[in-house]
mmCIF file of C-alpha atoms and ligand atoms in Angstrom:
data_model
loop_
_atom_site.group_PDB
_atom_site.id
_atom_site.type_symbol
_atom_site.label_atom_id
_atom_site.label_comp_id
_atom_site.label_asym_id
_atom_site.label_seq_id
_atom_site.Cartn_x
_atom_site.Cartn_y
_atom_site.Cartn_z
ATOM 1 C CA MET A 1 59.109 109.019 77.577
ATOM 2 C CA GLU A 2 59.359 111.210 74.462
ATOM 3 C CA ARG A 3 56.516 112.058 72.101
ATOM 4 C CA ASN A 4 58.185 110.366 69.126
ATOM 5 C CA GLU A 5 58.629 107.087 71.006
ATOM 6 C CA ILE A 6 56.564 103.901 70.886
ATOM 7 C CA ILE A 7 57.498 101.396 73.552
ATOM 8 C CA LYS A 8 56.573 97.741 73.027
ATOM 9 C CA ALA A 9 56.704 94.448 74.876
ATOM 10 C CA TYR A 10 55.872 90.929 73.708
ATOM 11 C CA GLY A 11 54.783 88.117 76.002
ATOM 12 C CA THR A 12 51.760 86.411 77.514
ATOM 13 C CA ASP A 13 51.635 87.621 81.123
ATOM 14 C CA PHE A 14 49.741 90.763 80.159
ATOM 15 C CA THR A 15 49.093 92.173 83.649
ATOM 16 C CA GLN A 16 52.791 92.029 84.575
ATOM 17 C CA MET A 17 53.930 93.105 81.114
ATOM 18 C CA ILE A 18 51.918 96.322 81.160
ATOM 19 C CA GLN A 19 53.216 97.236 84.604
ATOM 20 C CA ARG A 20 56.811 96.874 83.388
ATOM 21 C CA LEU A 21 55.970 98.952 80.311
ATOM 22 C CA LEU A 22 54.455 101.725 82.442
ATOM 23 C CA GLU A 23 57.514 101.633 84.685
ATOM 24 C CA TYR A 24 59.805 101.953 81.672
ATOM 25 C CA ALA A 25 57.692 104.734 80.135
ATOM 26 C CA GLY A 26 57.637 106.641 83.445
ATOM 27 C CA LEU A 27 53.857 107.074 83.576
ATOM 28 C CA GLU A 28 53.993 108.296 87.186
ATOM 29 C CA GLU A 29 56.270 111.151 86.180
ATOM 30 C CA ILE A 30 54.080 111.985 83.161
ATOM 31 C CA ILE A 31 51.020 112.271 85.434
ATOM 32 C CA ARG A 32 52.955 114.305 87.997
ATOM 33 C CA GLN A 33 54.098 116.770 85.320
ATOM 34 C CA LYS A 34 50.494 117.261 84.213
ATOM 35 C CA GLN A 35 49.420 117.787 87.823
ATOM 36 C CA GLU A 36 52.051 120.481 88.191
ATOM 37 C CA ARG A 37 50.915 122.203 85.004
ATOM 38 C CA MET A 38 47.284 122.076 86.152
ATOM 39 C CA ALA A 39 48.167 123.337 89.616
ATOM 40 C CA GLY A 40 50.171 126.159 88.042
ATOM 41 C CA VAL A 41 47.267 127.178 85.817
ATOM 42 C CA CYS A 42 44.756 127.082 88.693
ATOM 43 C CA GLY A 43 47.176 128.615 91.194
ATOM 44 C CA GLN A 44 46.247 125.892 93.674
ATOM 45 C CA GLY A 45 49.707 124.644 94.603
ATOM 46 C CA GLU A 46 50.635 120.988 94.204
ATOM 47 C CA MET A 47 47.771 118.488 93.995
ATOM 48 C CA ARG A 48 47.851 115.204 95.873
ATOM 49 C CA PRO A 49 47.836 112.008 93.719
ATOM 50 C CA GLU A 50 44.414 110.927 94.988
ATOM 51 C CA LYS A 51 42.912 114.206 93.737
ATOM 52 C CA MET A 52 43.967 113.541 90.152
ATOM 53 C CA ARG A 53 40.940 112.274 88.210
ATOM 54 C CA ILE A 54 42.224 109.564 85.909
ATOM 55 C CA ALA A 55 39.977 107.925 83.313
ATOM 56 C CA ILE A 56 40.775 104.718 81.465
ATOM 57 C CA LYS A 57 39.054 104.304 78.094
ATOM 58 C CA PRO A 58 39.119 100.715 76.783
ATOM 59 C CA ASN A 59 37.464 99.523 73.573
ATOM 60 C CA LEU A 60 34.336 97.525 74.450
ATOM 61 C CA LEU A 61 32.303 97.982 71.307
ATOM 62 C CA ASP A 62 30.240 94.868 72.104
ATOM 63 C CA CYS A 63 30.135 92.004 74.571
ATOM 64 C CA THR A 64 32.649 89.663 72.932
ATOM 65 C CA PRO A 65 35.594 88.378 74.967
ATOM 66 C CA ALA A 66 38.996 89.899 74.209
ATOM 67 C CA ASP A 67 40.347 86.735 72.586
ATOM 68 C CA TYR A 68 37.765 87.230 69.822
ATOM 69 C CA GLY A 69 39.906 90.123 68.564
ATOM 70 C CA ALA A 70 37.643 93.136 69.147
ATOM 71 C CA THR A 71 37.733 94.264 72.778
ATOM 72 C CA THR A 72 40.450 95.405 75.176
ATOM 73 C CA HIS A 73 41.945 92.672 77.353
ATOM 74 C CA PRO A 74 40.856 93.302 80.952
ATOM 75 C CA GLU A 75 44.280 92.088 82.123
ATOM 76 C CA ILE A 76 45.836 95.235 80.609
ATOM 77 C CA VAL A 77 43.379 97.545 82.351
ATOM 78 C CA GLU A 78 43.910 95.617 85.573
ATOM 79 C CA GLY A 79 47.696 96.102 85.272
ATOM 80 C CA ILE A 80 47.247 99.860 84.705
ATOM 81 C CA ILE A 81 45.010 100.127 87.783
ATOM 82 C CA ARG A 82 47.487 98.187 89.925
ATOM 83 C CA TYR A 83 50.308 100.458 88.787
ATOM 84 C CA LEU A 84 48.293 103.594 89.558
ATOM 85 C CA GLN A 85 46.880 102.476 92.907
ATOM 86 C CA ALA A 86 50.354 101.420 94.099
ATOM 87 C CA ARG A 87 51.364 105.072 93.600
ATOM 88 C CA ASN A 88 48.296 106.492 95.382
ATOM 89 C CA TYR A 89 46.492 107.477 92.190
ATOM 90 C CA THR A 90 43.205 106.127 93.449
ATOM 91 C CA ASN A 91 40.664 108.443 91.789
ATOM 92 C CA ILE A 92 40.201 106.243 88.729
ATOM 93 C CA THR A 93 37.184 105.537 86.510
ATOM 94 C CA ILE A 94 36.667 103.374 83.438
ATOM 95 C CA MET A 95 34.622 105.092 80.707
ATOM 96 C CA GLU A 96 33.119 103.484 77.637
ATOM 97 C CA GLY A 97 30.104 103.537 75.352
ATOM 98 C CA ALA A 98 29.486 100.491 73.142
ATOM 99 C CA TRP A 99 28.808 100.928 69.439
ATOM 100 C CA VAL A 100 25.344 101.596 67.973
ATOM 101 C CA GLY A 101 23.273 98.471 68.578
ATOM 102 C CA GLY A 102 25.598 97.320 71.393
ATOM 103 C CA ASN A 103 24.923 97.464 75.131
ATOM 104 C CA THR A 104 27.712 98.865 77.316
ATOM 105 C CA GLN A 105 26.353 97.262 80.512
ATOM 106 C CA GLU A 106 26.459 93.829 78.878
ATOM 107 C CA ALA A 107 29.932 94.552 77.518
ATOM 108 C CA PHE A 108 31.159 95.538 81.014
ATOM 109 C CA LYS A 109 29.772 92.287 82.364
ATOM 110 C CA HIS A 110 30.884 89.865 79.664
ATOM 111 C CA CYS A 111 34.298 91.405 79.000
ATOM 112 C CA GLY A 112 35.413 91.118 82.649
ATOM 113 C CA TYR A 113 35.089 94.768 83.676
ATOM 114 C CA ARG A 114 32.452 94.232 86.381
ATOM 115 C CA ASP A 115 35.002 91.980 88.093
ATOM 116 C CA ILE A 116 37.601 94.741 87.890
ATOM 117 C CA GLU A 117 35.103 97.204 89.372
ATOM 118 C CA LYS A 118 34.513 94.895 92.334
ATOM 119 C CA ARG A 119 38.124 93.893 92.874
ATOM 120 C CA TYR A 120 39.694 97.360 92.644
ATOM 121 C CA GLY A 121 36.785 99.656 93.506
ATOM 122 C CA VAL A 122 37.018 101.445 90.162
ATOM 123 C CA PRO A 123 33.608 102.725 88.957
ATOM 124 C CA LEU A 124 32.414 102.014 85.421
ATOM 125 C CA ILE A 125 30.794 104.873 83.495
ATOM 126 C CA ASP A 126 28.412 103.932 80.697
ATOM 127 C CA CYS A 127 28.700 106.693 78.098
ATOM 128 C CA GLN A 128 25.511 105.500 76.396
ATOM 129 C CA HIS A 129 23.654 106.857 79.447
ATOM 130 C CA GLU A 130 25.595 110.084 79.887
ATOM 131 C CA SER A 131 24.367 113.583 79.122
ATOM 132 C CA SER A 132 26.413 115.495 76.562
ATOM 133 C CA TYR A 133 27.617 118.972 75.665
ATOM 134 C CA ARG A 134 28.198 120.670 72.322
ATOM 135 C CA VAL A 135 31.656 121.981 71.633
ATOM 136 C CA SER A 136 33.508 123.469 68.701
ATOM 137 C CA CYS A 137 36.290 121.072 67.709
ATOM 138 C CA ALA A 138 38.570 123.098 65.429
ATOM 139 C CA GLY A 139 35.556 124.599 63.681
ATOM 140 C CA MET A 140 33.313 121.519 63.730
ATOM 141 C CA GLU A 141 30.454 121.436 66.285
ATOM 142 C CA LEU A 142 30.342 118.033 67.982
ATOM 143 C CA SER A 143 28.626 116.436 70.994
ATOM 144 C CA VAL A 144 30.796 114.890 73.705
ATOM 145 C CA CYS A 145 29.690 112.931 76.783
ATOM 146 C CA SER A 146 29.699 115.074 79.926
ATOM 147 C CA CYS A 147 31.867 112.610 81.878
ATOM 148 C CA TYR A 148 34.863 113.758 79.837
ATOM 149 C CA GLN A 149 34.662 117.143 81.582
ATOM 150 C CA ASP A 150 35.562 115.384 84.850
ATOM 151 C CA VAL A 151 38.824 113.930 83.535
ATOM 152 C CA ASP A 152 42.248 115.319 84.431
ATOM 153 C CA PHE A 153 44.275 112.563 82.789
ATOM 154 C CA LEU A 154 43.002 110.234 80.070
ATOM 155 C CA ILE A 155 44.572 106.840 79.414
ATOM 156 C CA ASN A 156 43.329 105.428 76.125
ATOM 157 C CA VAL A 157 43.522 101.627 75.752
ATOM 158 C CA PRO A 158 42.401 100.824 72.190
ATOM 159 C CA VAL A 159 42.727 97.538 70.325
ATOM 160 C CA LEU A 160 44.864 97.551 67.170
ATOM 161 C CA LYS A 161 42.421 96.330 64.498
ATOM 162 C CA GLY A 162 41.398 96.608 60.903
ATOM 163 C CA HIS A 163 38.166 98.431 60.082
ATOM 164 C CA CYS A 164 35.912 97.770 57.135
ATOM 165 C CA GLN A 165 35.244 101.471 56.468
ATOM 166 C CA THR A 166 38.342 103.322 57.681
ATOM 167 C CA GLN A 167 40.992 100.582 57.093
ATOM 168 C CA ILE A 168 42.290 100.770 60.661
ATOM 169 C CA THR A 169 40.966 101.587 64.120
ATOM 170 C CA CYS A 170 43.151 102.313 67.115
ATOM 171 C CA ALA A 171 43.846 105.384 69.292
ATOM 172 C CA LEU A 172 42.083 108.227 67.440
ATOM 173 C CA LYS A 173 38.918 106.332 66.545
ATOM 174 C CA ASN A 174 38.548 104.854 70.025
ATOM 175 C CA MET A 175 37.474 108.328 71.222
ATOM 176 C CA LYS A 176 34.126 107.711 69.498
ATOM 177 C CA GLY A 177 33.184 105.784 72.626
ATOM 178 C CA LEU A 178 33.017 109.140 74.443
ATOM 179 C CA ILE A 179 30.235 110.571 72.284
ATOM 180 C CA PRO A 180 26.482 109.808 72.442
ATOM 181 C CA ASN A 181 24.926 107.211 70.108
ATOM 182 C CA SER A 182 23.091 109.900 68.141
ATOM 183 C CA GLU A 183 26.427 111.578 67.445
ATOM 184 C CA LYS A 184 28.000 108.253 66.429
ATOM 185 C CA ARG A 185 25.297 107.906 63.783
ATOM 186 C CA ARG A 186 25.848 111.492 62.648
ATOM 187 C CA PHE A 187 29.608 110.858 62.318
ATOM 188 C CA HIS A 188 28.832 108.422 59.512
ATOM 189 C CA THR A 189 26.797 111.036 57.655
ATOM 190 C CA LEU A 190 29.764 113.403 57.983
ATOM 191 C CA GLY A 191 32.110 110.913 56.330
ATOM 192 C CA LEU A 192 33.656 109.471 59.523
ATOM 193 C CA HIS A 193 37.246 110.601 58.854
ATOM 194 C CA ARG A 194 36.665 114.332 59.293
ATOM 195 C CA PRO A 195 34.658 114.175 62.558
ATOM 196 C CA ILE A 196 37.083 111.633 64.081
ATOM 197 C CA ALA A 197 40.009 113.957 63.373
ATOM 198 C CA HIS A 198 38.141 117.018 64.686
ATOM 199 C CA LEU A 199 36.951 115.190 67.824
ATOM 200 C CA ASN A 200 40.583 114.587 68.719
ATOM 201 C CA THR A 201 41.306 118.306 68.777
ATOM 202 C CA HIS A 202 39.012 118.499 71.815
ATOM 203 C CA ILE A 203 39.576 115.165 73.577
ATOM 204 C CA HIS A 204 43.159 115.019 74.698
ATOM 205 C CA GLN A 205 44.723 111.592 75.204
ATOM 206 C CA ASP A 206 47.441 111.896 77.830
ATOM 207 C CA PHE A 207 48.749 108.357 77.483
ATOM 208 C CA ILE A 208 48.017 105.518 75.081
ATOM 209 C CA VAL A 209 48.306 101.800 75.728
ATOM 210 C CA VAL A 210 47.644 99.783 72.564
ATOM 211 C CA ASP A 211 46.269 96.266 72.960
ATOM 212 C CA HIS A 212 48.025 94.472 70.115
ATOM 213 C CA ILE A 213 47.532 91.045 71.630
ATOM 214 C CA CYS A 214 45.170 89.531 69.078
ATOM 215 C CA GLY A 215 43.212 92.252 67.260
ATOM 216 C CA ASP A 216 41.391 91.260 64.082
ATOM 217 C CA PRO A 217 43.320 92.715 61.084
ATOM 218 C CA ASP A 218 40.127 93.077 59.026
ATOM 219 C CA PHE A 219 37.061 93.534 61.194
ATOM 220 C CA GLU A 220 36.360 95.949 64.009
ATOM 221 C CA GLU A 221 33.960 93.485 65.608
ATOM 222 C CA GLY A 222 36.570 90.682 65.653
ATOM 223 C CA GLY A 223 36.067 87.037 64.808
ATOM 224 C CA ASN A 224 39.450 86.446 63.147
ATOM 225 C CA PRO A 225 41.955 87.243 65.901
ATOM 226 C CA LEU A 226 45.573 87.403 64.836
ATOM 227 C CA VAL A 227 47.796 86.639 67.814
ATOM 228 C CA ARG A 228 50.722 89.015 68.291
ATOM 229 C CA ASN A 229 50.922 89.088 72.121
ATOM 230 C CA CYS A 230 52.148 92.661 72.090
ATOM 231 C CA ILE A 231 51.337 95.755 74.159
ATOM 232 C CA MET A 232 52.538 99.201 73.114
ATOM 233 C CA CYS A 233 52.686 102.595 74.845
ATOM 234 C CA ALA A 234 52.721 106.012 73.201
ATOM 235 C CA LEU A 235 52.087 109.679 73.949
ATOM 236 C CA ASP A 236 51.018 110.795 70.470
ATOM 237 C CA PRO A 237 47.748 109.239 69.189
ATOM 238 C CA VAL A 238 48.456 110.288 65.597
ATOM 239 C CA LEU A 239 51.893 108.674 65.622
ATOM 240 C CA SER A 240 50.458 105.599 67.291
ATOM 241 C CA ASP A 241 47.806 105.272 64.551
ATOM 242 C CA ALA A 242 50.286 106.039 61.769
ATOM 243 C CA TYR A 243 52.466 103.208 63.051
ATOM 244 C CA THR A 244 49.392 100.961 63.370
ATOM 245 C CA ALA A 245 48.566 101.684 59.722
ATOM 246 C CA THR A 246 52.016 100.495 58.648
ATOM 247 C CA ILE A 247 51.634 97.315 60.717
ATOM 248 C CA LEU A 248 48.371 96.582 58.904
ATOM 249 C CA GLY A 249 49.980 97.121 55.511
ATOM 250 C CA TYR A 250 48.918 100.708 54.726
ATOM 251 C CA GLY A 251 50.948 103.866 54.340
ATOM 252 C CA ALA A 252 51.072 106.047 57.470
ATOM 253 C CA ARG A 253 48.981 108.763 55.810
ATOM 254 C CA ASP A 254 46.729 106.443 53.751
ATOM 255 C CA VAL A 255 44.105 106.576 56.499
ATOM 256 C CA GLY A 256 42.045 109.740 56.039
ATOM 257 C CA TYR A 257 41.523 110.610 59.688
ATOM 258 C CA VAL A 258 45.202 110.078 60.575
ATOM 259 C CA LYS A 259 46.275 112.515 57.874
ATOM 260 C CA LEU A 260 43.576 115.022 58.855
ATOM 261 C CA ALA A 261 44.411 114.807 62.556
ATOM 262 C CA GLU A 262 48.016 115.616 61.709
ATOM 263 C CA GLN A 263 46.879 118.611 59.632
ATOM 264 C CA LEU A 264 44.762 119.805 62.582
ATOM 265 C CA GLY A 265 47.820 119.704 64.837
ATOM 266 C CA VAL A 266 46.814 116.730 66.993
ATOM 267 C CA GLY A 267 50.155 114.975 66.427
ATOM 268 C CA SER A 268 52.645 113.669 63.904
ATOM 269 C CA ALA A 269 51.926 110.974 61.294
ATOM 270 C CA ASP A 270 55.614 110.593 60.494
ATOM 271 C CA ALA A 271 55.840 106.878 61.296
ATOM 272 C CA GLU A 272 59.308 106.667 59.775
ATOM 273 C CA ALA A 273 60.605 109.103 62.380
ATOM 274 C CA ALA A 274 59.072 107.121 65.251
ATOM 275 C CA HIS A 275 61.552 105.673 67.697
ATOM 276 C CA ILE A 276 60.387 102.102 68.334
ATOM 277 C CA ILE A 277 61.735 100.563 71.527
ATOM 278 C CA THR A 278 61.093 96.896 72.331
ATOM 279 C CA ILE A 279 61.802 96.240 76.005
ATOM 280 C CA GLU A 280 61.040 92.514 76.085
ATOM 281 C CA GLY A 281 60.087 89.639 73.789
ATOM 282 C CA VAL A 282 60.631 89.178 70.080
ATOM 283 C CA ASN A 283 59.332 91.717 67.588
ATOM 284 C CA CYS A 284 57.182 89.968 64.969
ATOM 285 C CA GLU A 285 54.906 92.175 62.886
ATOM 286 C CA ASP A 286 54.461 90.327 59.619
ATOM 287 C CA MET A 287 50.752 90.586 58.958
ATOM 288 C CA PRO A 288 48.993 88.364 56.442
ATOM 289 C CA ASP A 289 47.653 90.104 53.362
ATOM 290 C CA SER A 290 44.074 89.000 53.915
ATOM 291 C CA HIS A 291 41.979 91.823 52.372
ATOM 292 C CA LYS A 292 38.771 90.129 53.441
ATOM 293 C CA VAL A 293 36.817 93.366 53.239
ATOM 294 C CA LEU A 294 37.909 94.135 49.671
ATOM 295 C CA ALA A 295 36.995 90.608 48.616
ATOM 296 C CA VAL A 296 33.295 91.177 49.278
ATOM 297 C CA SER A 297 32.814 94.958 49.291
ATOM 298 C CA TYR A 298 32.036 94.951 45.528
ATOM 299 C CA ALA A 299 28.606 93.584 46.491
ATOM 300 C CA VAL A 300 27.755 96.573 48.706
ATOM 301 C CA GLU A 301 26.499 100.080 48.005
ATOM 302 C CA ASP A 302 27.232 102.064 51.184
ATOM 303 C CA VAL A 303 25.965 105.575 51.874
ATOM 304 C CA ASP A 304 26.734 106.750 55.422
ATOM 305 C CA SER A 305 26.292 103.412 57.170
ATOM 306 C CA CYS A 306 27.102 102.963 60.862
ATOM 307 C CA SER A 307 30.155 100.815 61.613
ATOM 308 C CA ALA A 308 28.128 98.126 63.362
ATOM 309 C CA CYS A 309 25.724 97.751 60.430
ATOM 310 C CA TYR A 310 28.426 97.680 57.757
ATOM 311 C CA ALA A 311 30.638 95.334 59.751
ATOM 312 C CA VAL A 312 27.939 92.688 60.263
ATOM 313 C CA LEU A 313 27.000 92.849 56.571
ATOM 314 C CA ILE A 314 30.639 92.345 55.520
ATOM 315 C CA SER A 315 30.982 89.440 57.978
ATOM 316 C CA ALA A 316 27.815 87.799 56.649
ATOM 317 C CA LEU A 317 29.044 88.224 53.064
ATOM 318 C CA ASN A 318 32.371 86.675 54.021
ATOM 319 C CA ARG A 319 30.598 83.653 55.396
ATOM 320 C CA LEU A 320 28.669 83.328 52.152
ATOM 321 C CA LYS A 321 31.894 83.726 50.195
ATOM 322 C CA GLU A 322 33.675 81.059 52.240
ATOM 323 C CA GLU A 323 30.832 78.697 51.382
ATOM 324 C CA GLY A 324 31.389 79.484 47.704
ATOM 325 C CA PHE A 325 27.957 81.047 47.542
ATOM 326 C CA LEU A 326 28.878 84.604 46.693
ATOM 327 C CA ASP A 327 31.122 83.698 43.753
ATOM 328 C CA LYS A 328 28.456 81.468 42.223
ATOM 329 C CA LEU A 329 25.963 84.331 42.264
ATOM 330 C CA GLU A 330 28.364 87.125 41.461
ATOM 331 C CA SER A 331 26.619 88.475 38.362
ATOM 332 C CA ARG A 332 23.244 88.579 40.089
ATOM 333 C CA ILE A 333 24.600 90.291 43.186
ATOM 334 C CA ILE A 334 26.531 92.891 41.179
ATOM 335 C CA LYS A 335 23.353 93.766 39.254
ATOM 336 C CA ASP A 336 21.450 94.026 42.496
ATOM 337 C CA ARG A 337 24.029 95.514 44.891
ATOM 338 C CA ILE A 338 23.102 95.478 48.544
ATOM 339 C CA ALA A 339 22.310 98.968 49.826
ATOM 340 C CA ILE A 340 23.150 100.015 53.381
ATOM 341 C CA GLY A 341 23.334 103.269 55.304
ATOM 342 C CA GLN A 342 21.556 106.355 56.531
ATOM 343 C CA GLY A 343 21.758 107.913 53.061
ATOM 344 C CA TYR A 344 19.015 105.516 51.929
ATOM 345 C CA ARG A 345 16.400 106.709 54.440
ATOM 346 C CA GLY A 346 13.151 107.481 52.650
ATOM 347 C CA ARG A 347 14.485 106.059 49.374
ATOM 348 C CA LYS A 348 13.358 103.030 47.371
ATOM 349 C CA GLY A 349 15.455 100.290 45.840
ATOM 350 C CA LYS A 350 15.844 96.563 45.366
ATOM 351 C CA CYS A 351 17.815 95.058 48.220
ATOM 352 C CA GLY A 352 18.753 96.812 51.471
ATOM 353 C CA VAL A 353 20.115 96.027 54.912
ATOM 354 C CA GLY A 354 18.985 97.784 58.116
ATOM 355 C CA ASN A 355 16.012 99.959 59.023
ATOM 356 C CA CYS A 356 17.393 102.809 56.925
ATOM 357 C CA THR A 357 16.432 100.828 53.804
ATOM 358 C CA ARG A 358 12.983 99.834 55.102
ATOM 359 C CA LEU A 359 11.290 101.054 51.886
ATOM 360 C CA PHE A 360 13.317 98.721 49.668
ATOM 361 C CA ASP A 361 11.580 95.829 47.901
ATOM 362 C CA PHE A 362 13.714 93.401 49.881
ATOM 363 C CA ASN A 363 14.761 94.622 53.316
ATOM 364 C CA ILE A 364 16.577 92.968 56.211
ATOM 365 C CA PRO A 365 15.272 94.944 59.210
ATOM 366 C CA GLY A 366 17.190 95.892 62.351
ATOM 367 C CA CYS A 367 19.253 98.783 63.623
ATOM 368 C CA PRO A 368 21.574 97.075 63.084
ATOM 369 C CA PRO A 369 20.401 93.564 62.150
ATOM 370 C CA SER A 370 22.566 90.694 63.394
ATOM 371 C CA GLU A 371 25.127 88.919 61.248
ATOM 372 C CA ASP A 372 23.038 85.730 61.413
ATOM 373 C CA GLU A 373 19.888 87.550 60.277
ATOM 374 C CA ILE A 374 21.699 89.015 57.270
ATOM 375 C CA TYR A 375 23.387 85.724 56.418
ATOM 376 C CA GLU A 376 20.136 83.746 56.533
ATOM 377 C CA ALA A 377 18.102 86.350 54.666
ATOM 378 C CA LEU A 378 20.647 86.778 51.858
ATOM 379 C CA LYS A 379 21.144 83.066 51.508
ATOM 380 C CA GLU A 380 17.428 82.547 51.175
ATOM 381 C CA ARG A 381 17.077 85.442 48.712
ATOM 382 C CA TYR A 382 19.816 84.276 46.367
ATOM 383 C CA GLU A 383 19.095 80.583 46.667
ATOM 384 C CA ASN A 384 15.655 81.087 45.182
HETATM 385 S S1 SF4 B 1 19.965 100.733 60.151
HETATM 386 FE FE1 SF4 B 1 20.821 102.742 59.636
HETATM 387 S S2 SF4 B 1 20.945 103.878 61.590
HETATM 388 FE FE2 SF4 B 1 20.652 101.679 62.067
HETATM 389 S S3 SF4 B 1 22.740 100.908 62.369
HETATM 390 FE FE3 SF4 B 1 22.190 100.564 60.190
HETATM 391 S S4 SF4 B 1 22.965 102.362 59.075
HETATM 392 FE FE4 SF4 B 1 22.931 102.873 61.274
#
């Protein structure tokens, strides 16, 4: 497989589909070439397959099932493991850390990954409970979970989704699961795009499998799955994300962290030069122009909010909008915009969401609060 290629398949038998994709892409050969390079560097001679430490990084931001549009389908990860184990690559782990406010252990359980652990003997590493190390990532000091230091070959399995703060989330942003929660919070104070791009100068993705089965085109936390029944493979995370951006209706370099990652030398954002190969099924990528985030974001004043907090607020506002509630109260809400984010800590104001705005006259507590809590509290506030 070449670095400018993206290989796709469409269908519904995901476990079989991914194995055929990996066969076509020649993953075994890609791993073997890396082994040879590593052995050459260490002067240790050729390594045996079972010595190669392979980590699979899905996206399990929370404990919602994959058909909700937010988390990686376990069938894909199962297919990757079957492919690897059949070729004696048996030293495999699954690594993930849920988002701030989420619980990785619950996500492992409810998303089907505990079953995979039992069935295939592949350990699950909870990055929320890992120690971390500080490292300079192209001039930016960042904290990374220690488990990454034990990885020889990283297979990233993100979900292709929209994101209410960064427009899209896929390969590059999925690496946030390999940093501690405290660092995830700090990323938001650093503007999100810059630290994501810099993080990817340190964490090297050897192979990318994109779950494009039914990711939500608007919200990272899912809820509005859009069925596409597609799985894609790539070697370049920047190209993969640039292509994802075009699928979701943006320009390849419209997404700040994609453009920055290209400038930092992580990969190429030239989606037009990508060679797209569809090996089975029918290519259908017409996405609806939903813009659900834009439709309600006028009501929000965000300063460095965490993704989980912002996403649940946007979802709650969408529910209120669908009920016709938001439009009726538009003038009042615009006057009294809802504040959210770490930038409001210690500050006063009228209406705020999350513990960071605890000093506001009206505050919805939680770190983050739930969508239901926000929905109920706002409804009550504006009804009266
Ligand atoms: S309350 Fe503040 S720290 Fe907690 S999730 Fe929300 S923005 Fe992040």
